[in-house]
């Protein structure tokens, strides 16, 4: 629910399509977004919003449970990849500037680290790491700020999500507006639970 609420309240984010606590693959639950239009070029603010929403589940854990779990591992990976691309590929760091740097953290898995000379110094590598860390820490702080500001809504929507297991984007909009949802469709819920057991 942390992902979904932050996704609703942060500007420049894709609309929340659905949130579910039914496990999918390695994910314990999924928040899906539906882009309003196809785009081949992303703005800096759009990428930052994607990082903030990616870190929102971890932020919700910190706020509600006062600890972190391994459940946010994939979110951290995705957020870190985007932050590193901002710095190394897309020139979106004021500190580093409009320069493209090879991402050696990815290349080492391809066996290229040995064969390709480093194209920047250790000092530059430290600057890159610092900038990536700064982007991630600021994004995490923004996610926590939004969730703390909407803490009552976080508790309310989480409780409803536990009962229903799936919330459509329109249903989440209703809850945000303070409206009540129609009664739970037990036939639909049992069908979803049957799918969950089959998986």
PDB file of C-alpha atoms in Angstrom:
ATOM      1  CA  UNK A   1       0.000   0.000   0.000  1.00  0.00           C
ATOM      2  CA  UNK A   2       3.013   2.272   0.534  1.00  0.00           C
ATOM      3  CA  UNK A   3       3.817   2.026  -3.180  1.00  0.00           C
ATOM      4  CA  UNK A   4       0.209   2.708  -4.192  1.00  0.00           C
ATOM      5  CA  UNK A   5      -0.363   5.739  -1.949  1.00  0.00           C
ATOM      6  CA  UNK A   6       2.927   7.398  -2.812  1.00  0.00           C
ATOM      7  CA  UNK A   7       2.132   6.681  -6.461  1.00  0.00           C
ATOM      8  CA  UNK A   8      -1.170   8.517  -6.024  1.00  0.00           C
ATOM      9  CA  UNK A   9       0.246  11.581  -4.274  1.00  0.00           C
ATOM     10  CA  UNK A  10       3.490  12.215  -6.136  1.00  0.00           C
ATOM     11  CA  UNK A  11       3.464  14.336  -9.288  1.00  0.00           C
ATOM     12  CA  UNK A  12       4.721  13.026 -12.650  1.00  0.00           C
ATOM     13  CA  UNK A  13       3.913   9.409 -11.840  1.00  0.00           C
ATOM     14  CA  UNK A  14       2.026   6.860 -13.901  1.00  0.00           C
ATOM     15  CA  UNK A  15      -1.528   6.293 -12.610  1.00  0.00           C
ATOM     16  CA  UNK A  16      -1.952   3.394 -10.181  1.00  0.00           C
ATOM     17  CA  UNK A  17      -3.849   0.646 -12.020  1.00  0.00           C
ATOM     18  CA  UNK A  18      -4.121  -2.005  -9.298  1.00  0.00           C
ATOM     19  CA  UNK A  19      -2.618  -3.055  -5.961  1.00  0.00           C
ATOM     20  CA  UNK A  20      -2.696  -6.616  -4.663  1.00  0.00           C
ATOM     21  CA  UNK A  21      -1.236  -8.659  -1.820  1.00  0.00           C
ATOM     22  CA  UNK A  22      -1.612 -11.873  -3.814  1.00  0.00           C
ATOM     23  CA  UNK A  23       1.973 -13.087  -4.387  1.00  0.00           C
ATOM     24  CA  UNK A  24       3.280 -13.065  -7.963  1.00  0.00           C
ATOM     25  CA  UNK A  25       6.495 -14.994  -8.516  1.00  0.00           C
ATOM     26  CA  UNK A  26       9.059 -13.729  -6.000  1.00  0.00           C
ATOM     27  CA  UNK A  27       6.968 -10.632  -5.214  1.00  0.00           C
ATOM     28  CA  UNK A  28       4.872 -10.741  -2.035  1.00  0.00           C
ATOM     29  CA  UNK A  29       2.439  -8.291  -3.599  1.00  0.00           C
ATOM     30  CA  UNK A  30       2.287  -6.021  -6.626  1.00  0.00           C
ATOM     31  CA  UNK A  31       1.364  -2.427  -7.388  1.00  0.00           C
ATOM     32  CA  UNK A  32       0.865  -1.979 -11.123  1.00  0.00           C
ATOM     33  CA  UNK A  33       0.881   1.325 -12.963  1.00  0.00           C
ATOM     34  CA  UNK A  34      -0.671   2.159 -16.309  1.00  0.00           C
ATOM     35  CA  UNK A  35       1.187   4.820 -18.340  1.00  0.00           C
ATOM     36  CA  UNK A  36      -1.219   7.337 -19.849  1.00  0.00           C
ATOM     37  CA  UNK A  37       0.852   7.493 -23.027  1.00  0.00           C
ATOM     38  CA  UNK A  38       3.771   5.687 -24.615  1.00  0.00           C
ATOM     39  CA  UNK A  39       7.000   7.618 -24.255  1.00  0.00           C
ATOM     40  CA  UNK A  40      10.531   6.973 -25.477  1.00  0.00           C
ATOM     41  CA  UNK A  41      11.999   9.838 -23.477  1.00  0.00           C
ATOM     42  CA  UNK A  42      11.666  10.287 -19.705  1.00  0.00           C
ATOM     43  CA  UNK A  43      11.988  13.564 -17.813  1.00  0.00           C
ATOM     44  CA  UNK A  44      14.158  13.859 -14.705  1.00  0.00           C
ATOM     45  CA  UNK A  45      11.089  14.434 -12.511  1.00  0.00           C
ATOM     46  CA  UNK A  46       9.393  11.318 -13.936  1.00  0.00           C
ATOM     47  CA  UNK A  47      12.456   9.155 -13.164  1.00  0.00           C
ATOM     48  CA  UNK A  48      12.674  10.632  -9.656  1.00  0.00           C
ATOM     49  CA  UNK A  49       8.992   9.793  -9.087  1.00  0.00           C
ATOM     50  CA  UNK A  50       9.659   6.190 -10.179  1.00  0.00           C
ATOM     51  CA  UNK A  51      12.524   5.942  -7.673  1.00  0.00           C
ATOM     52  CA  UNK A  52      10.413   7.449  -4.874  1.00  0.00           C
ATOM     53  CA  UNK A  53       7.520   5.036  -5.492  1.00  0.00           C
ATOM     54  CA  UNK A  54       9.953   2.104  -5.729  1.00  0.00           C
ATOM     55  CA  UNK A  55      11.268   2.958  -2.252  1.00  0.00           C
ATOM     56  CA  UNK A  56       7.796   3.563  -0.783  1.00  0.00           C
ATOM     57  CA  UNK A  57       7.251  -0.035   0.355  1.00  0.00           C
ATOM     58  CA  UNK A  58      10.472   0.081   2.362  1.00  0.00           C
ATOM     59  CA  UNK A  59       9.458   3.497   3.713  1.00  0.00           C
ATOM     60  CA  UNK A  60       6.090   2.080   4.860  1.00  0.00           C
ATOM     61  CA  UNK A  61       7.908  -0.756   6.659  1.00  0.00           C
ATOM     62  CA  UNK A  62      10.098   1.729   8.497  1.00  0.00           C
ATOM     63  CA  UNK A  63       7.114   3.847   9.549  1.00  0.00           C
ATOM     64  CA  UNK A  64       4.723   1.057  10.568  1.00  0.00           C
ATOM     65  CA  UNK A  65       6.996  -1.736  11.782  1.00  0.00           C
ATOM     66  CA  UNK A  66      10.066   0.335  12.791  1.00  0.00           C
ATOM     67  CA  UNK A  67      12.268  -2.117  10.891  1.00  0.00           C
ATOM     68  CA  UNK A  68      13.069  -3.364   7.397  1.00  0.00           C
ATOM     69  CA  UNK A  69      12.664  -6.755   5.735  1.00  0.00           C
ATOM     70  CA  UNK A  70      14.163  -8.432   2.703  1.00  0.00           C
ATOM     71  CA  UNK A  71      10.856  -7.873   0.890  1.00  0.00           C
ATOM     72  CA  UNK A  72      12.164  -4.583  -0.532  1.00  0.00           C
ATOM     73  CA  UNK A  73      15.225  -6.177  -2.207  1.00  0.00           C
ATOM     74  CA  UNK A  74      13.842  -5.968  -5.744  1.00  0.00           C
ATOM     75  CA  UNK A  75      12.586  -2.411  -5.161  1.00  0.00           C
ATOM     76  CA  UNK A  76      16.057  -1.356  -3.986  1.00  0.00           C
ATOM     77  CA  UNK A  77      17.630  -2.959  -7.041  1.00  0.00           C
ATOM     78  CA  UNK A  78      15.293  -1.147  -9.437  1.00  0.00           C
ATOM     79  CA  UNK A  79      15.688   2.205  -7.653  1.00  0.00           C
ATOM     80  CA  UNK A  80      19.489   1.894  -7.583  1.00  0.00           C
ATOM     81  CA  UNK A  81      19.620   1.041 -11.299  1.00  0.00           C
ATOM     82  CA  UNK A  82      17.562   4.112 -12.163  1.00  0.00           C
ATOM     83  CA  UNK A  83      19.620   6.392  -9.893  1.00  0.00           C
ATOM     84  CA  UNK A  84      22.885   5.106 -11.400  1.00  0.00           C
ATOM     85  CA  UNK A  85      21.551   5.613 -14.912  1.00  0.00           C
ATOM     86  CA  UNK A  86      20.579   9.184 -13.988  1.00  0.00           C
ATOM     87  CA  UNK A  87      24.180   9.852 -12.955  1.00  0.00           C
ATOM     88  CA  UNK A  88      26.173   7.704 -15.407  1.00  0.00           C
ATOM     89  CA  UNK A  89      24.020   7.516 -18.547  1.00  0.00           C
ATOM     90  CA  UNK A  90      21.656  10.461 -18.668  1.00  0.00           C
ATOM     91  CA  UNK A  91      23.744  13.368 -17.278  1.00  0.00           C
ATOM     92  CA  UNK A  92      21.085  14.206 -14.659  1.00  0.00           C
ATOM     93  CA  UNK A  93      23.479  15.003 -11.805  1.00  0.00           C
ATOM     94  CA  UNK A  94      24.539  18.612 -11.242  1.00  0.00           C
ATOM     95  CA  UNK A  95      27.598  17.375  -9.352  1.00  0.00           C
ATOM     96  CA  UNK A  96      28.833  14.999 -12.070  1.00  0.00           C
ATOM     97  CA  UNK A  97      27.576  16.975 -15.055  1.00  0.00           C
ATOM     98  CA  UNK A  98      26.594  16.024 -18.623  1.00  0.00           C
ATOM     99  CA  UNK A  99      29.052  13.147 -18.992  1.00  0.00           C
ATOM    100  CA  UNK A 100      28.419   9.484 -19.884  1.00  0.00           C
ATOM    101  CA  UNK A 101      30.334   7.015 -17.743  1.00  0.00           C
ATOM    102  CA  UNK A 102      30.493   3.270 -18.282  1.00  0.00           C
ATOM    103  CA  UNK A 103      28.571   1.352 -15.649  1.00  0.00           C
ATOM    104  CA  UNK A 104      31.291  -1.045 -14.471  1.00  0.00           C
ATOM    105  CA  UNK A 105      29.022  -2.566 -11.839  1.00  0.00           C
ATOM    106  CA  UNK A 106      26.986  -4.115 -14.665  1.00  0.00           C
ATOM    107  CA  UNK A 107      29.982  -4.882 -16.870  1.00  0.00           C
ATOM    108  CA  UNK A 108      31.773  -6.968 -14.281  1.00  0.00           C
ATOM    109  CA  UNK A 109      29.043  -9.636 -14.646  1.00  0.00           C
ATOM    110  CA  UNK A 110      29.649  -9.700 -18.386  1.00  0.00           C
ATOM    111  CA  UNK A 111      33.385 -10.212 -17.966  1.00  0.00           C
ATOM    112  CA  UNK A 112      34.179  -6.797 -19.469  1.00  0.00           C
ATOM    113  CA  UNK A 113      35.744  -5.239 -16.382  1.00  0.00           C
ATOM    114  CA  UNK A 114      39.054  -7.020 -17.057  1.00  0.00           C
ATOM    115  CA  UNK A 115      39.188  -6.357 -20.802  1.00  0.00           C
ATOM    116  CA  UNK A 116      38.061  -2.709 -20.790  1.00  0.00           C
ATOM    117  CA  UNK A 117      40.148   0.065 -19.276  1.00  0.00           C
ATOM    118  CA  UNK A 118      38.493   2.224 -16.648  1.00  0.00           C
ATOM    119  CA  UNK A 119      37.278   5.481 -18.200  1.00  0.00           C
ATOM    120  CA  UNK A 120      37.304   7.477 -14.950  1.00  0.00           C
ATOM    121  CA  UNK A 121      39.345   7.849 -11.771  1.00  0.00           C
ATOM    122  CA  UNK A 122      38.718   6.399  -8.325  1.00  0.00           C
ATOM    123  CA  UNK A 123      37.764   9.893  -7.162  1.00  0.00           C
ATOM    124  CA  UNK A 124      35.138  10.152  -9.915  1.00  0.00           C
ATOM    125  CA  UNK A 125      33.874   6.661  -8.986  1.00  0.00           C
ATOM    126  CA  UNK A 126      33.444   7.873  -5.397  1.00  0.00           C
ATOM    127  CA  UNK A 127      31.590  10.976  -6.622  1.00  0.00           C
ATOM    128  CA  UNK A 128      29.282   8.789  -8.703  1.00  0.00           C
ATOM    129  CA  UNK A 129      28.576   6.503  -5.730  1.00  0.00           C
ATOM    130  CA  UNK A 130      27.913   9.542  -3.521  1.00  0.00           C
ATOM    131  CA  UNK A 131      25.501  11.029  -6.060  1.00  0.00           C
ATOM    132  CA  UNK A 132      23.626   7.740  -6.443  1.00  0.00           C
ATOM    133  CA  UNK A 133      23.388   7.430  -2.648  1.00  0.00           C
ATOM    134  CA  UNK A 134      22.169  11.048  -2.388  1.00  0.00           C
ATOM    135  CA  UNK A 135      19.412  10.460  -4.976  1.00  0.00           C
ATOM    136  CA  UNK A 136      18.253   7.309  -3.161  1.00  0.00           C
ATOM    137  CA  UNK A 137      18.327   8.868   0.320  1.00  0.00           C
ATOM    138  CA  UNK A 138      16.377  11.943  -0.856  1.00  0.00           C
ATOM    139  CA  UNK A 139      13.827   9.691  -2.604  1.00  0.00           C
ATOM    140  CA  UNK A 140      13.423   7.561   0.515  1.00  0.00           C
ATOM    141  CA  UNK A 141      12.922  10.689   2.642  1.00  0.00           C
ATOM    142  CA  UNK A 142      10.251  11.970   0.219  1.00  0.00           C
ATOM    143  CA  UNK A 143       8.413   8.627   0.309  1.00  0.00           C
ATOM    144  CA  UNK A 144       8.462   8.644   4.124  1.00  0.00           C
ATOM    145  CA  UNK A 145       7.270  12.267   4.206  1.00  0.00           C
ATOM    146  CA  UNK A 146       4.270  11.488   1.981  1.00  0.00           C
ATOM    147  CA  UNK A 147       3.322   8.389   3.991  1.00  0.00           C
ATOM    148  CA  UNK A 148       3.695  10.153   7.349  1.00  0.00           C
ATOM    149  CA  UNK A 149       1.501  12.951   6.003  1.00  0.00           C
ATOM    150  CA  UNK A 150      -1.142  10.379   4.928  1.00  0.00           C
ATOM    151  CA  UNK A 151      -0.646   8.006   7.862  1.00  0.00           C
ATOM    152  CA  UNK A 152      -4.370   7.593   8.670  1.00  0.00           C
ATOM    153  CA  UNK A 153      -5.113   6.828   5.036  1.00  0.00           C
ATOM    154  CA  UNK A 154      -2.214   4.342   4.996  1.00  0.00           C
ATOM    155  CA  UNK A 155      -3.709   2.462   7.969  1.00  0.00           C
ATOM    156  CA  UNK A 156      -7.248   2.567   6.543  1.00  0.00           C
ATOM    157  CA  UNK A 157      -6.343   1.451   3.009  1.00  0.00           C
ATOM    158  CA  UNK A 158      -3.971  -1.253   4.294  1.00  0.00           C
ATOM    159  CA  UNK A 159      -6.764  -2.732   6.412  1.00  0.00           C
ATOM    160  CA  UNK A 160      -9.145  -2.742   3.444  1.00  0.00           C
ATOM    161  CA  UNK A 161      -6.471  -4.268   1.191  1.00  0.00           C
ATOM    162  CA  UNK A 162      -5.964  -7.082   3.722  1.00  0.00           C
ATOM    163  CA  UNK A 163      -9.710  -7.782   3.621  1.00  0.00           C
ATOM    164  CA  UNK A 164     -10.109  -7.600  -0.152  1.00  0.00           C
ATOM    165  CA  UNK A 165      -6.627  -8.678  -1.308  1.00  0.00           C
ATOM    166  CA  UNK A 166      -6.989  -6.578  -4.485  1.00  0.00           C
ATOM    167  CA  UNK A 167      -7.860  -2.912  -4.993  1.00  0.00           C
ATOM    168  CA  UNK A 168      -8.417  -1.406  -8.424  1.00  0.00           C
ATOM    169  CA  UNK A 169      -7.148   2.107  -9.121  1.00  0.00           C
ATOM    170  CA  UNK A 170     -10.710   3.459  -9.124  1.00  0.00           C
ATOM    171  CA  UNK A 171     -11.399   1.881  -5.728  1.00  0.00           C
ATOM    172  CA  UNK A 172      -8.258   3.453  -4.311  1.00  0.00           C
ATOM    173  CA  UNK A 173      -9.408   6.815  -5.681  1.00  0.00           C
ATOM    174  CA  UNK A 174     -12.732   6.372  -3.863  1.00  0.00           C
ATOM    175  CA  UNK A 175     -10.986   5.647  -0.554  1.00  0.00           C
ATOM    176  CA  UNK A 176      -8.723   8.680  -0.988  1.00  0.00           C
ATOM    177  CA  UNK A 177     -11.834  10.826  -1.539  1.00  0.00           C
ATOM    178  CA  UNK A 178     -13.299   9.421   1.702  1.00  0.00           C
ATOM    179  CA  UNK A 179     -15.977   7.361  -0.032  1.00  0.00           C
ATOM    180  CA  UNK A 180     -17.030   3.861   1.024  1.00  0.00           C
ATOM    181  CA  UNK A 181     -16.467   0.905  -1.287  1.00  0.00           C
ATOM    182  CA  UNK A 182     -19.381  -1.289  -2.355  1.00  0.00           C
ATOM    183  CA  UNK A 183     -19.778  -4.530  -0.347  1.00  0.00           C
ATOM    184  CA  UNK A 184     -17.128  -7.159  -0.905  1.00  0.00           C
ATOM    185  CA  UNK A 185     -17.973  -9.569  -3.692  1.00  0.00           C
ATOM    186  CA  UNK A 186     -17.347 -12.920  -1.986  1.00  0.00           C
ATOM    187  CA  UNK A 187     -17.608 -14.837  -5.277  1.00  0.00           C
ATOM    188  CA  UNK A 188     -14.853 -12.695  -6.814  1.00  0.00           C
ATOM    189  CA  UNK A 189     -12.701 -12.959  -3.678  1.00  0.00           C
ATOM    190  CA  UNK A 190     -13.033 -16.771  -3.573  1.00  0.00           C
ATOM    191  CA  UNK A 191     -12.067 -16.938  -7.257  1.00  0.00           C
ATOM    192  CA  UNK A 192      -8.940 -14.870  -6.536  1.00  0.00           C
ATOM    193  CA  UNK A 193      -8.070 -17.091  -3.583  1.00  0.00           C
ATOM    194  CA  UNK A 194      -8.492 -20.190  -5.786  1.00  0.00           C
ATOM    195  CA  UNK A 195      -6.024 -18.700  -8.291  1.00  0.00           C
ATOM    196  CA  UNK A 196      -3.604 -17.955  -5.428  1.00  0.00           C
ATOM    197  CA  UNK A 197      -3.778 -21.549  -4.151  1.00  0.00           C
ATOM    198  CA  UNK A 198      -3.286 -22.934  -7.670  1.00  0.00           C
ATOM    199  CA  UNK A 199      -0.062 -20.940  -8.015  1.00  0.00           C
TER     200      UNK A 199
END
